[in-house]
């Protein structure tokens, strides 16, 4: 287990359920605030997605953190849509976000929208103007950027900075009234053009954007910038602890400056490292590109790191929460091994799934068991899961003809090949020991079937044959087999950290991230999956699989969630 935990030393496991583990730094801040009697001991967090895409596993970390913290300290969490950017946002995203948060197992106290605060945020802007702390600037965005200076050179002020309060109020009201085209003017906070912190060099707080908003329609043609919406929304909702990712650390002085100048509720911003995961990208902008340019089949493609993709891949809410718990909270950026996420789902599915048989092969090999009566069929009892406390069994049909995978037979086997070969014996899992008597070939020399014989006294559970065979292989009875499509997924990118690569991330897509194979599976498993009785399975020797929504009445489709062992880590050790 420890070899997949690729993380820095300042990580702590989550607190819940790990009695005695030290507090993470955010819990420490919260406990200090409670001890100091701040906010009357109240803890109120929020999860603030921008509805411009589907949530990914990084958001899941933030969700677990915000909701987990409130839970731990008897507090509350709001779901707040940070919808201040009309062009990129959509109700489709709002719906998917709500669905994903609920699916993860969390319940928000309130569902809020930053756009519901547009009137109040606008009023905050007028307050700043009235205090002489904001001004309308007519400069172009290029001029503003040029005047801003660099981290080592102070910025320069311009003539608009000296506009009077009345002039600013009038211009700002006219901006709101729609008197100017996009980009003609902006409202800037008057902070400090010489501050070493670039964020404080008179940041833009309102811009003109004549665009339809998914909730407010055409009511507004000016929209607040992130820095003038986020903290203000936190204050309006009386959020006590506003958790955000590290890149906002440099925004914190501005966050606090607005609180001070506007005399609003003093929410406390705390930053933590965003989750980065190997072999994938985690920015919504990039994920959106993958979807829109057809590199994947939608936001819920099982290769995507989105919550919807992971769900379709067969991940469970508990496995994602477990993952978030294990990676903990860090104050430094880090890259987490995808193997850890896979470890979390494998651990869970090992405990919960039935072991079933599926022959994954375009052209499986047919065994004909010559001494098994034609037309006879037996229902064998096969154990569902050796991990179960109370063993349960299911019925699996056996008959004279069974399919096995071609890889489980070799005509000229090397030493230590314990599967089937001419004259050799194996056990058919849960059934009988068989012997390969003859290999049947077509005119071209391709093997078409194997003639075998079975030992009637070797039936699993009541074996009196006294024969020990080294190999056990899985099989499916030919007349009972259900043909299925199986989708085998691999990592979406072929390099560990595509975001850090110089090449365009789309050039780094793993060309073999999806392969589709034909399979023959036990009939009972299809029934169980279709009835919703079970959705995740272990296909013996193959990995964990889940029924996909693309299944049709005559052709079930299964996605491979994860292989049985971490084949990748093993491969890397060899090299
Ligand atoms: P992206 O860059 O993927 O679009 P974002 O930060 O713009 O992400 P938001 O919808 O604004 O996406 O994020 C909602 C919340 O989720 C924020 O509080 C943000 O800090 C957090 N979050 C986003 N990505 C991650 C991540 N990779 N790890 C942890 N938290 C994240
Ligand atoms: Mg964002």
XYZ file of C-alpha atoms and ligand atoms in Angstrom:
607
model
C 0.000 0.000 0.000
C 2.677 2.482 0.971
C 4.387 2.199 -2.398
C 1.483 3.876 -4.104
C 1.324 6.729 -1.643
C 3.395 9.185 -3.582
C 3.023 12.237 -1.495
C 4.901 14.902 0.327
C 5.663 14.751 4.000
C 3.307 17.467 5.106
C 0.219 15.461 4.303
C -2.036 14.179 6.986
C -4.749 11.670 6.520
C -8.233 13.033 6.985
C -9.369 13.242 10.547
C -12.646 11.351 10.398
C -12.384 7.786 11.427
C -8.666 8.014 12.084
C -8.705 8.500 15.814
C -5.549 10.024 17.137
C -4.284 11.323 13.811
C -3.076 14.904 14.020
C -5.274 17.734 12.808
C -4.553 18.969 9.325
C -3.625 22.625 9.094
C -7.129 23.715 8.134
C -8.691 21.888 11.069
C -6.077 23.552 13.247
C -7.148 26.997 12.033
C -10.792 26.121 12.568
C -10.159 24.829 16.084
C -8.146 27.938 16.937
C -11.014 30.108 15.712
C -13.510 28.116 17.741
C -11.292 28.331 20.817
C -11.008 32.099 20.330
C -14.800 32.336 20.223
C -14.808 33.655 16.674
C -18.238 33.647 14.982
C -19.671 32.188 18.166
C -17.932 28.901 17.371
C -19.880 28.569 14.153
C -18.361 26.787 11.127
C -19.933 27.498 7.773
C -18.190 26.519 4.536
C -19.221 26.610 0.894
C -18.397 24.750 -2.272
C -18.310 27.369 -5.055
C -18.114 25.813 -8.521
C -18.333 27.879 -11.639
C -20.985 26.166 -13.803
C -18.793 26.111 -16.895
C -18.054 22.392 -17.060
C -18.445 19.099 -15.243
C -16.835 18.486 -11.878
C -13.603 16.508 -11.763
C -11.801 14.536 -9.083
C -10.050 17.743 -7.951
C -13.460 19.219 -7.186
C -14.306 16.008 -5.336
C -11.378 16.730 -3.044
C -12.684 20.247 -2.429
C -16.219 18.930 -1.843
C -15.000 16.337 0.669
C -12.925 18.985 2.387
C -15.669 21.603 2.677
C -18.481 19.261 3.621
C -16.202 17.117 5.782
C -15.018 20.103 7.787
C -18.534 21.380 8.415
C -19.650 17.877 9.422
C -16.790 17.470 11.825
C -17.517 20.744 13.620
C -21.292 20.602 13.517
C -21.481 23.268 10.844
C -23.086 23.796 7.475
C -22.024 23.943 3.837
C -23.592 25.949 1.048
C -23.510 24.988 -2.578
C -22.850 28.234 -4.357
C -22.690 28.582 -8.085
C -20.081 31.145 -8.915
C -21.895 32.243 -12.048
C -20.486 35.656 -12.808
C -19.211 34.849 -16.275
C -22.280 34.731 -18.546
C -20.546 33.509 -21.693
C -19.195 30.195 -20.447
C -21.946 29.119 -18.089
C -24.912 26.892 -18.640
C -27.730 25.191 -16.733
C -26.596 21.802 -18.057
C -23.522 22.269 -15.888
C -25.564 23.416 -12.894
C -27.609 20.215 -13.057
C -24.601 17.952 -13.457
C -22.831 19.619 -10.518
C -25.819 19.162 -8.213
C -26.126 15.566 -9.273
C -22.434 14.882 -8.674
C -22.326 16.459 -5.211
C -25.360 14.426 -4.152
C -23.958 11.271 -5.649
C -20.766 11.772 -3.642
C -22.993 11.615 -0.579
C -23.218 15.240 0.554
C -26.173 17.477 1.334
C -25.866 21.207 1.085
C -27.602 23.554 3.485
C -28.479 26.151 0.836
C -28.280 26.357 -2.914
C -27.122 29.830 -3.816
C -26.044 31.667 -6.945
C -23.580 34.542 -7.036
C -25.828 36.002 -9.731
C -28.576 36.356 -7.108
C -26.274 38.879 -5.426
C -25.715 41.072 -8.480
C -27.779 43.893 -6.999
C -25.925 43.757 -3.708
C -22.516 43.435 -5.330
C -23.374 46.399 -7.508
C -24.220 48.346 -4.364
C -20.851 47.373 -2.864
C -19.212 48.877 -5.949
C -21.091 52.143 -5.505
C -20.039 52.187 -1.864
C -16.409 51.920 -2.901
C -16.868 54.725 -5.424
C -18.483 56.893 -2.793
C -15.564 56.268 -0.489
C -13.194 57.352 -3.239
C -11.905 53.787 -3.497
C -12.940 52.899 -7.025
C -12.797 54.637 -10.400
C -13.944 54.155 -13.950
C -11.034 53.656 -16.319
C -11.388 54.192 -20.079
C -8.046 52.595 -20.924
C -7.890 49.575 -23.195
C -6.953 46.264 -21.655
C -3.524 46.531 -23.323
C -2.940 49.934 -21.736
C -4.047 48.663 -18.353
C -1.695 45.709 -18.639
C 1.195 47.937 -19.698
C 0.601 50.357 -16.837
C 0.440 47.539 -14.348
C 4.233 47.114 -14.241
C 5.935 43.865 -13.376
C 6.604 42.131 -10.088
C 9.908 44.027 -9.907
C 8.741 47.385 -11.323
C 5.929 49.408 -9.788
C 2.878 50.177 -11.889
C 1.928 53.629 -13.158
C -1.220 55.566 -12.442
C -3.212 57.254 -15.194
C -5.442 60.333 -15.468
C -8.675 58.366 -14.890
C -7.562 57.556 -11.367
C -8.190 61.186 -10.417
C -11.823 61.275 -11.503
C -14.166 62.704 -8.898
C -16.663 60.604 -6.979
C -19.543 62.178 -8.861
C -17.980 61.580 -12.228
C -17.237 57.964 -11.325
C -20.764 57.388 -10.047
C -22.259 58.828 -13.182
C -20.009 56.822 -15.489
C -20.540 53.591 -13.561
C -24.328 54.052 -13.655
C -24.100 54.622 -17.380
C -21.993 51.480 -17.735
C -24.806 49.627 -16.039
C -27.419 51.327 -18.198
C -25.752 49.964 -21.305
C -24.392 53.238 -22.688
C -21.035 51.710 -23.672
C -19.870 48.780 -25.740
C -17.900 45.845 -24.344
C -14.412 46.808 -23.246
C -15.004 50.569 -23.435
C -14.646 51.064 -19.697
C -13.951 49.132 -16.528
C -14.375 49.855 -12.848
C -11.176 49.481 -10.841
C -10.564 49.424 -7.124
C -8.172 52.178 -6.071
C -5.699 50.275 -3.954
C -2.007 50.737 -4.641
C -0.283 50.837 -8.043
C 3.114 50.377 -6.397
C 2.268 47.380 -4.231
C 4.681 44.465 -4.582
C 1.530 42.334 -4.792
C 0.299 42.698 -8.378
C -3.244 41.821 -7.288
C -3.398 45.079 -5.365
C -2.449 47.270 -8.319
C -5.909 48.682 -8.849
C -7.619 45.431 -9.859
C -10.543 45.528 -12.263
C -13.738 44.799 -10.364
C -16.421 45.299 -13.044
C -16.390 44.890 -16.782
C -18.904 45.541 -19.536
C -20.225 42.421 -21.206
C -23.366 42.545 -23.286
C -24.197 38.877 -22.934
C -27.166 36.766 -21.955
C -26.809 35.157 -18.539
C -28.262 31.700 -17.840
C -30.176 33.052 -14.818
C -30.388 36.823 -14.994
C -31.057 36.922 -18.719
C -30.415 40.397 -20.139
C -30.872 42.291 -16.878
C -27.172 43.099 -16.707
C -24.525 44.205 -19.128
C -21.843 44.670 -16.493
C -20.507 41.768 -14.466
C -18.302 41.678 -11.362
C -14.888 40.055 -11.635
C -14.039 36.981 -9.553
C -12.277 39.026 -6.861
C -15.277 41.270 -6.448
C -17.847 38.497 -6.388
C -16.334 35.653 -4.495
C -15.431 37.288 -1.202
C -18.567 39.414 -1.342
C -20.693 36.290 -1.744
C -18.841 34.687 1.157
C -19.644 37.736 3.268
C -23.300 37.819 2.236
C -23.659 34.160 3.251
C -21.653 34.661 6.458
C -19.223 31.955 5.454
C -16.731 31.520 8.283
C -13.995 29.630 6.433
C -13.594 30.083 2.703
C -11.344 27.313 1.400
C -9.728 27.742 -1.958
C -6.750 26.517 -3.914
C -3.224 27.896 -3.556
C -3.226 30.154 -6.573
C -5.567 32.423 -4.631
C -3.078 32.981 -1.826
C -1.880 36.170 -3.529
C -5.486 37.329 -3.765
C -5.995 37.103 -0.029
C -4.757 40.652 0.773
C -7.331 41.943 -1.716
C -10.015 39.672 -0.258
C -9.265 41.171 3.159
C -9.025 44.725 1.792
C -12.598 44.527 0.472
C -13.828 43.183 3.791
C -12.205 46.086 5.565
C -13.289 48.837 3.192
C -16.845 47.582 2.770
C -17.180 46.633 6.437
C -18.751 43.334 5.524
C -18.744 39.965 7.286
C -15.118 38.892 7.781
C -14.935 35.472 6.142
C -11.524 33.879 6.436
C -9.844 32.643 3.270
C -7.612 29.583 3.668
C -5.679 28.062 0.783
C -4.744 24.449 0.145
C -2.925 22.686 -2.691
C -5.051 21.638 -5.622
C -5.118 18.003 -6.516
C -3.061 16.998 -9.518
C -3.196 13.413 -10.671
C -0.751 11.573 -12.918
C -1.677 10.693 -16.506
C -4.549 13.116 -16.699
C -5.368 16.796 -16.935
C -7.527 18.555 -14.416
C -8.534 21.873 -15.846
C -12.089 22.260 -17.013
C -10.894 24.239 -19.994
C -8.764 21.323 -21.182
C -11.391 18.721 -20.343
C -13.880 20.726 -22.340
C -11.531 20.728 -25.308
C -11.228 16.938 -25.116
C -15.010 16.683 -25.230
C -15.656 19.295 -27.892
C -12.936 18.068 -30.225
C -14.066 14.482 -29.912
C -10.965 13.029 -28.255
C -13.312 11.376 -25.781
C -16.991 10.473 -25.948
C -18.429 13.186 -23.739
C -17.902 14.500 -20.224
C -18.814 11.122 -18.786
C -16.401 9.139 -20.921
C -14.960 6.561 -18.497
C -11.427 7.777 -19.288
C -12.201 11.275 -18.057
C -11.197 12.358 -14.525
C -14.667 13.870 -14.151
C -16.935 12.582 -11.416
C -19.388 11.577 -14.146
C -16.615 9.705 -15.980
C -15.394 7.953 -12.855
C -18.952 6.956 -11.973
C -19.438 5.441 -15.403
C -16.067 3.761 -15.070
C -17.390 1.954 -11.993
C -16.000 4.090 -9.182
C -18.212 4.358 -6.127
C -18.817 7.439 -3.963
C -17.106 5.722 -1.023
C -13.965 5.043 -3.065
C -13.680 8.708 -4.062
C -14.232 9.847 -0.479
C -11.614 7.367 0.662
C -9.206 8.738 -1.914
C -9.815 12.317 -0.778
C -9.235 11.213 2.783
C -5.963 9.472 1.991
C -4.439 12.311 0.002
C -5.291 14.711 2.806
C -4.596 18.396 2.669
C -1.285 19.922 1.712
C 0.035 23.433 1.528
C 2.328 22.682 -1.394
C 1.468 21.636 -4.933
C 1.979 17.950 -5.536
C 1.200 15.259 -8.053
C -0.696 12.239 -6.796
C -0.161 8.827 -8.346
C -3.225 7.623 -10.259
C -2.337 4.259 -8.711
C -3.628 5.534 -5.391
C -7.065 6.240 -6.837
C -7.075 2.775 -8.391
C -5.957 1.274 -5.118
C -8.987 2.829 -3.360
C -11.538 1.338 -5.753
C -9.770 -2.016 -5.931
C -9.825 -2.301 -2.140
C -13.536 -1.647 -2.037
C -14.526 -3.831 -4.970
C -12.427 -6.681 -3.614
C -14.699 -6.694 -0.578
C -17.995 -6.194 -2.344
C -18.070 -7.791 -5.783
C -19.072 -11.226 -6.959
C -16.398 -13.180 -8.805
C -17.923 -14.086 -12.119
C -16.638 -15.614 -15.321
C -16.222 -13.795 -18.590
C -14.201 -14.983 -21.544
C -12.707 -11.873 -23.111
C -11.757 -12.881 -26.580
C -12.804 -11.945 -30.095
C -12.453 -15.624 -31.050
C -12.616 -17.738 -27.931
C -11.497 -21.335 -28.016
C -14.217 -23.954 -27.838
C -13.665 -27.046 -25.727
C -15.761 -30.096 -26.462
C -15.819 -32.485 -23.539
C -16.242 -35.796 -25.329
C -17.193 -37.907 -22.313
C -19.782 -35.428 -21.043
C -23.176 -36.500 -22.295
C -24.654 -34.523 -25.137
C -27.642 -32.452 -24.018
C -26.751 -32.758 -20.336
C -26.522 -29.582 -18.315
C -25.628 -29.005 -14.698
C -26.085 -26.014 -12.464
C -22.903 -25.687 -10.467
C -22.755 -23.779 -7.194
C -19.974 -21.255 -7.358
C -18.909 -19.133 -4.429
C -19.573 -15.442 -4.973
C -16.814 -13.846 -2.982
C -14.258 -15.428 -0.649
C -14.117 -12.124 1.260
C -17.735 -12.398 2.358
C -18.397 -13.119 6.013
C -21.171 -15.509 5.162
C -20.469 -17.334 1.963
C -23.104 -17.085 -0.747
C -23.254 -19.035 -3.971
C -24.754 -18.636 -7.376
C -25.755 -21.128 -10.036
C -23.548 -21.376 -13.072
C -24.552 -23.628 -15.964
C -22.072 -26.200 -17.229
C -22.393 -28.312 -20.384
C -20.469 -30.369 -22.903
C -19.130 -27.311 -24.707
C -17.379 -24.403 -23.027
C -15.422 -21.374 -24.183
C -12.041 -20.490 -22.795
C -9.660 -17.716 -23.749
C -7.153 -18.525 -26.472
C -4.332 -17.365 -24.206
C -5.180 -20.146 -21.786
C -4.044 -22.760 -24.300
C -0.670 -23.313 -25.947
C 0.119 -26.003 -28.420
C 3.838 -25.897 -27.635
C 4.010 -24.548 -24.107
C 7.185 -23.347 -22.463
C 8.116 -24.788 -19.061
C 5.956 -23.582 -16.189
C 2.943 -22.989 -18.415
C 0.268 -24.199 -16.043
C -2.680 -23.648 -18.291
C -3.933 -26.004 -20.969
C -1.780 -27.777 -23.578
C -2.086 -31.041 -25.516
C -2.102 -33.898 -23.036
C -2.222 -31.470 -20.093
C -4.813 -31.025 -17.376
C -6.385 -27.992 -15.765
C -9.320 -27.341 -13.524
C -12.229 -25.439 -15.006
C -13.012 -23.044 -12.176
C -15.787 -24.329 -9.927
C -16.332 -27.355 -12.201
C -14.134 -30.298 -13.176
C -10.593 -31.238 -14.017
C -10.271 -31.717 -17.748
C -7.600 -33.101 -20.004
C -6.824 -31.919 -23.516
C -6.886 -34.979 -25.770
C -6.806 -33.520 -29.225
C -6.399 -30.289 -31.142
C -8.745 -29.727 -34.083
C -7.563 -27.430 -36.878
C -9.028 -26.034 -40.072
C -7.396 -26.346 -43.504
C -5.283 -23.244 -42.843
C -3.909 -24.756 -39.666
C -5.868 -22.547 -37.244
C -7.051 -24.226 -34.090
C -10.839 -24.437 -34.183
C -11.560 -26.479 -31.081
C -10.068 -28.706 -28.442
C -11.293 -32.229 -27.740
C -11.154 -32.829 -24.022
C -12.297 -35.327 -21.430
C -13.318 -34.633 -17.846
C -12.889 -36.492 -14.578
C -16.441 -36.955 -13.257
C -15.190 -37.483 -9.685
C -13.250 -34.185 -9.681
C -16.197 -31.865 -9.243
C -15.255 -28.804 -7.171
C -16.463 -29.169 -3.624
C -16.641 -32.971 -3.831
C -13.384 -33.854 -5.540
C -12.312 -37.440 -4.870
C -10.035 -37.748 -7.892
C -6.864 -37.387 -5.855
C -5.381 -35.440 -8.742
C -3.717 -32.113 -8.202
C -3.526 -29.737 -11.120
C -1.502 -26.554 -11.124
C -3.756 -24.420 -13.281
C -7.330 -23.224 -12.879
C -8.915 -21.350 -15.759
C -12.250 -19.622 -16.205
C -14.777 -20.645 -18.817
C -18.337 -20.057 -19.977
C -20.789 -22.710 -21.176
C -21.316 -22.215 -24.912
C -25.109 -22.671 -25.110
C -25.638 -20.434 -22.069
C -23.079 -17.727 -22.810
C -24.258 -14.170 -23.338
C -22.266 -12.222 -25.860
C -21.150 -8.847 -24.568
C -19.008 -5.907 -25.504
C -16.196 -5.118 -23.126
C -14.411 -1.793 -23.078
C -10.903 -1.895 -21.719
C -9.590 1.466 -20.609
C -6.087 2.619 -20.015
C -4.648 5.956 -18.915
C -5.853 8.850 -21.040
C -2.375 10.329 -21.456
C 0.894 8.597 -22.119
C 3.004 10.944 -20.010
C 2.900 11.308 -16.262
C 2.261 15.022 -16.118
C 0.732 16.295 -19.374
C 0.049 19.728 -17.888
C 3.772 20.253 -17.274
C 4.835 19.103 -20.735
C 5.983 21.583 -23.388
C 4.025 19.785 -26.046
C 0.345 20.478 -26.565
C -1.566 18.227 -24.193
C -3.632 16.785 -27.022
C -0.508 15.381 -28.641
C 0.079 13.386 -25.494
C -3.168 11.450 -25.548
C -2.572 7.725 -25.209
C -3.685 6.235 -28.554
C -4.474 2.952 -26.803
C -6.617 4.404 -24.050
C -9.620 2.390 -25.206
C -9.858 -1.032 -26.737
C -13.090 -2.841 -27.324
C -13.302 -6.625 -27.212
C -16.003 -9.203 -27.595
C -16.729 -11.316 -24.572
C -18.888 -14.231 -23.496
C -20.224 -13.979 -19.986
C -22.260 -15.976 -17.515
C -26.000 -15.425 -17.990
C -26.652 -14.758 -14.301
C -24.390 -11.780 -14.185
C -26.228 -10.037 -16.972
C -29.515 -10.567 -15.160
C -28.056 -9.272 -11.912
C -26.638 -6.221 -13.624
C -29.811 -5.452 -15.542
C -32.062 -5.778 -12.532
C -29.787 -3.386 -10.653
C -29.115 -6.050 -8.037
C -25.400 -5.609 -8.674
C -23.544 -3.228 -10.864
C -19.887 -3.944 -10.168
C -18.269 -7.329 -10.720
C -14.945 -8.987 -10.615
C -14.403 -10.881 -13.846
C -12.140 -13.639 -12.545
C -8.494 -13.114 -13.487
C -9.450 -10.047 -15.529
C -10.300 -7.149 -13.283
C -13.314 -5.215 -12.044
C -16.092 -4.336 -14.446
C -19.340 -2.410 -14.443
C -22.379 -2.526 -16.709
C -22.471 0.485 -19.027
C -25.512 2.514 -19.989
C -24.819 1.793 -23.663
C -26.030 -1.788 -23.111
C -28.895 -2.886 -25.336
C -31.454 -5.631 -24.871
C -29.341 -8.131 -26.764
C -25.849 -6.887 -26.121
C -24.678 -5.858 -22.671
C -21.668 -3.545 -22.502
C -19.188 -3.621 -19.652
C -16.492 -1.127 -18.732
C -13.320 -2.219 -17.054
C -13.005 -0.145 -13.914
C -9.524 -1.308 -12.981
C -7.298 -4.332 -13.397
C -6.879 -6.796 -10.551
C -3.353 -5.772 -9.696
C -1.420 -2.685 -10.417
C 0.139 -3.994 -13.602
C 1.642 -0.620 -14.326
C 3.629 -0.369 -11.092
C 4.984 -3.870 -11.667
C 6.012 -2.976 -15.205
C 7.825 0.103 -13.954
C 9.730 -1.844 -11.326
C 10.996 -4.215 -13.992
C 12.386 -1.379 -16.098
P -10.648 24.437 -13.234
O -9.335 25.119 -13.313
O -10.603 22.968 -13.377
O -11.701 25.071 -14.090
P -11.634 25.947 -11.121
O -10.895 26.238 -9.893
O -11.773 27.046 -12.059
O -11.069 24.630 -11.744
P -14.191 26.057 -9.948
O -15.481 25.575 -10.473
O -13.974 27.511 -9.824
O -13.073 25.417 -10.854
O -13.837 25.316 -8.597
C -14.740 25.124 -7.527
C -13.940 24.806 -6.302
O -13.190 23.610 -6.489
C -12.955 25.899 -5.973
O -13.009 26.162 -4.590
C -11.637 25.344 -6.397
O -10.606 25.861 -5.636
C -11.835 23.838 -6.179
N -10.974 23.079 -7.083
C -10.908 23.165 -8.413
N -9.964 22.351 -8.913
C -9.404 21.721 -7.858
C -8.361 20.755 -7.705
N -7.703 20.280 -8.749
N -8.072 20.340 -6.454
C -8.736 20.818 -5.408
N -9.727 21.712 -5.467
C -10.053 22.177 -6.683
Mg -12.497 28.912 -10.950
